[in-house]
XYZ file of C-alpha atoms in Angstrom:
253
model
C 90.918 119.614 147.184
C 93.103 118.492 144.307
C 92.711 115.408 142.132
C 95.783 113.383 141.160
C 95.518 111.353 137.976
C 98.276 108.908 137.042
C 99.459 108.739 133.445
C 101.536 105.964 131.914
C 102.937 105.804 128.391
C 102.623 102.424 126.667
C 103.023 100.986 123.147
C 100.039 101.428 120.857
C 97.894 98.301 120.684
C 98.738 97.873 116.994
C 102.458 98.508 117.419
C 105.037 95.771 116.981
C 107.613 95.471 119.742
C 111.006 93.798 119.681
C 113.410 92.350 122.225
C 116.944 93.662 122.539
C 119.483 92.556 125.174
C 116.868 90.664 127.186
C 114.551 93.697 127.398
C 111.696 95.216 125.417
C 113.103 97.771 122.957
C 110.649 100.634 122.359
C 112.829 102.617 119.950
C 110.720 103.494 116.914
C 107.540 102.140 118.547
C 104.391 104.271 118.532
C 103.623 105.203 122.156
C 100.338 106.483 123.569
C 98.723 107.265 126.917
C 97.565 104.038 128.568
C 93.850 103.768 127.729
C 92.721 103.076 131.294
C 94.731 106.031 132.597
C 93.095 108.202 129.927
C 89.686 107.347 131.402
C 91.004 108.635 134.712
C 92.100 111.949 133.206
C 88.715 112.382 131.526
C 86.793 111.525 134.692
C 88.763 114.056 136.749
C 87.801 116.735 134.238
C 84.152 115.662 134.244
C 83.947 115.705 138.041
C 85.131 119.316 138.079
C 82.843 120.270 135.195
C 79.882 118.803 137.106
C 80.345 121.483 139.759
C 82.430 119.565 142.302
C 84.777 121.628 144.447
C 88.080 120.769 142.765
C 90.888 123.307 142.890
C 93.390 121.621 140.583
C 93.805 118.462 138.567
C 97.401 117.207 138.543
C 98.825 114.549 136.232
C 101.716 112.385 137.450
C 104.016 110.236 135.321
C 106.992 108.173 136.465
C 109.419 107.054 133.788
C 111.858 108.125 131.062
C 111.937 111.474 129.284
C 109.505 110.352 126.575
C 106.719 110.392 129.192
C 106.574 114.141 128.647
C 104.460 113.432 125.555
C 101.855 111.593 127.632
C 101.763 114.421 130.170
C 101.400 117.023 127.407
C 98.415 115.067 126.124
C 96.834 115.165 129.588
C 97.523 118.903 129.832
C 95.928 119.436 126.419
C 92.836 117.541 127.577
C 92.441 120.067 130.408
C 94.677 119.025 133.319
C 96.041 122.072 135.162
C 99.645 120.995 135.712
C 101.867 117.940 135.570
C 104.664 116.296 137.539
C 107.225 114.082 135.817
C 109.413 111.932 138.043
C 112.072 111.172 135.459
C 113.941 107.877 135.597
C 115.131 105.251 133.146
C 114.965 102.528 135.803
C 112.050 100.079 135.874
C 110.141 100.050 139.169
C 107.425 97.687 140.355
C 103.983 98.845 141.507
C 104.795 98.756 145.220
C 107.833 100.978 144.686
C 105.905 103.358 142.425
C 103.214 103.694 145.083
C 105.838 105.391 147.285
C 105.992 108.256 144.771
C 102.200 108.414 144.504
C 101.830 108.659 148.293
C 104.470 111.377 148.666
C 102.978 113.470 145.861
C 99.463 113.026 147.283
C 100.566 114.352 150.686
C 102.589 117.238 149.245
C 99.898 118.392 146.805
C 96.811 118.302 149.079
C 95.271 115.498 147.030
C 91.909 114.106 148.122
C 91.225 111.782 145.201
C 93.585 109.622 143.144
C 92.499 108.184 139.793
C 94.600 105.389 138.289
C 93.998 102.925 135.471
C 92.588 99.620 136.661
C 95.140 97.590 134.716
C 98.321 98.863 133.110
C 98.653 97.765 129.493
C 102.422 97.269 129.419
C 102.945 95.241 132.595
C 99.389 93.777 132.734
C 99.151 94.592 136.442
C 96.313 95.792 138.667
C 98.575 96.439 141.661
C 99.342 100.168 141.559
C 95.960 101.383 142.796
C 95.873 98.863 145.631
C 99.501 99.511 146.622
C 98.910 103.277 146.693
C 95.746 102.919 148.798
C 97.524 100.605 151.254
C 100.502 102.939 151.613
C 98.248 105.957 152.202
C 95.742 104.108 154.393
C 92.903 105.274 152.128
C 89.871 103.295 150.937
C 90.012 101.984 147.357
C 87.198 101.603 144.791
C 88.062 99.382 141.834
C 86.722 98.956 138.288
C 84.398 101.959 138.486
C 81.849 102.697 135.760
C 80.116 105.695 137.356
C 81.343 108.444 139.694
C 79.694 111.428 141.396
C 81.372 113.849 143.788
C 79.323 115.833 146.290
C 81.491 117.789 148.714
C 83.680 115.225 150.476
C 81.490 112.267 149.470
C 82.233 110.158 146.407
C 79.521 107.810 145.151
C 79.024 105.660 142.105
C 78.988 102.115 140.791
C 81.683 99.561 140.128
C 82.015 96.046 138.749
C 82.169 93.040 141.069
C 82.231 89.296 140.387
C 78.427 88.980 140.445
C 77.657 92.127 138.414
C 77.984 95.653 139.798
C 77.187 97.443 143.020
C 76.706 100.979 144.321
C 79.158 102.553 146.755
C 79.589 105.693 148.830
C 82.821 106.764 150.492
C 84.175 109.814 152.285
C 87.333 111.236 150.722
C 90.275 110.807 150.543
C 90.164 107.698 148.347
C 91.903 105.865 145.520
C 89.783 104.933 142.480
C 90.716 102.689 139.564
C 89.183 103.448 136.170
C 88.243 101.334 133.175
C 86.565 101.349 129.769
C 82.895 102.255 130.063
C 83.410 104.928 132.719
C 83.422 107.650 130.056
C 84.538 108.514 126.539
C 87.795 110.533 126.663
C 87.810 113.794 124.756
C 90.231 114.612 121.972
C 92.544 117.571 122.659
C 91.715 120.513 120.405
C 94.421 122.476 118.603
C 93.981 125.585 120.820
C 94.273 123.415 123.948
C 97.359 121.676 122.544
C 98.969 125.098 122.142
C 97.900 126.160 125.654
C 99.356 122.950 127.086
C 102.831 124.051 126.032
C 102.603 126.938 128.502
C 101.278 124.900 131.440
C 103.560 123.823 134.280
C 105.345 120.503 133.810
C 107.552 120.006 136.846
C 110.561 117.721 136.665
C 111.504 115.733 139.771
C 114.499 113.483 140.292
C 113.489 109.935 141.217
C 116.338 109.861 143.780
C 114.535 112.508 145.844
C 111.746 109.999 146.557
C 114.085 107.378 147.998
C 113.142 104.684 145.515
C 114.763 101.275 145.579
C 113.763 98.646 143.015
C 112.261 95.512 144.602
C 111.892 93.541 141.360
C 114.618 92.921 138.785
C 113.876 91.908 135.182
C 116.135 89.012 134.213
C 114.797 88.362 130.711
C 112.051 89.024 128.202
C 110.587 87.205 125.228
C 107.766 87.680 122.738
C 105.312 84.819 122.827
C 103.880 83.668 119.519
C 101.377 80.973 118.669
C 101.489 79.145 115.339
C 98.289 79.033 113.285
C 96.799 75.568 112.946
C 95.189 76.256 109.529
C 92.751 73.383 109.980
C 90.072 73.255 107.280
C 86.542 72.072 108.136
C 84.267 70.582 105.477
C 81.027 72.544 105.624
C 78.897 70.287 103.425
C 77.303 68.703 106.477
C 76.582 71.530 108.983
C 76.067 69.175 111.948
C 79.271 67.267 111.279
C 81.154 70.547 110.764
C 79.876 71.901 114.098
C 80.871 68.707 115.871
C 84.353 68.822 114.319
C 84.763 72.468 115.309
C 83.839 71.710 118.926
C 86.265 68.796 118.934
C 89.108 71.019 117.684
C 88.356 73.813 120.138
C 88.105 71.407 123.070
C 90.948 68.988 122.428
C 93.458 70.803 120.213
C 93.099 74.526 120.939
C 91.949 73.726 124.503
C 89.860 76.886 124.748
C 86.716 74.986 125.771
C 86.276 72.770 128.829
């Protein structure tokens, strides 16, 4: 069995982005592997290191040429090989799931790990769309995973707390912070990654057709209120703060 882990390249959390021609312009922006996808890469490695029967771990990225950097990072962490479906076109999660499903079938994949929520498009849809297209069960927001033969067990977050699960593979799993602590690639592994297979596929070969079109983009900003509170009377100050939070900032009910 092989494990497929999805990798997406996104702007660093501290990076400043700008809008150009009604689209986000990433030129000169520091880009990193999406944090939630990184947890998926790390968990795939840990499952194999725990003794699970995993033949290969494959990283998949769909996007422009710069995504090679994200895949090289995954390879340096310990992934065996990578597939880059290169395209400059923006595709929605449902369309991207078509690539995920085709790669999963072609590569004898039994487990797919994908970030629970993508940082750049703030979407949780890719895992669900991939599971639906494949007809596989999906486990979301996992914080513990164990693989024993063809059985995957663990725990995941739900509205009322967390619950245990057990499922027979194949399956799609979404990952999140708290599942593990991703390792840092060492210099020797960074050098080895340069010799690992990074296959380039043409997006046209997957029969993709965009279902969503971006018609505009803007950066939302919120002006600071700079309201000063007199702290001489602690009770009055607390009451004034609650009043401001409730009626002006509207962050309290």
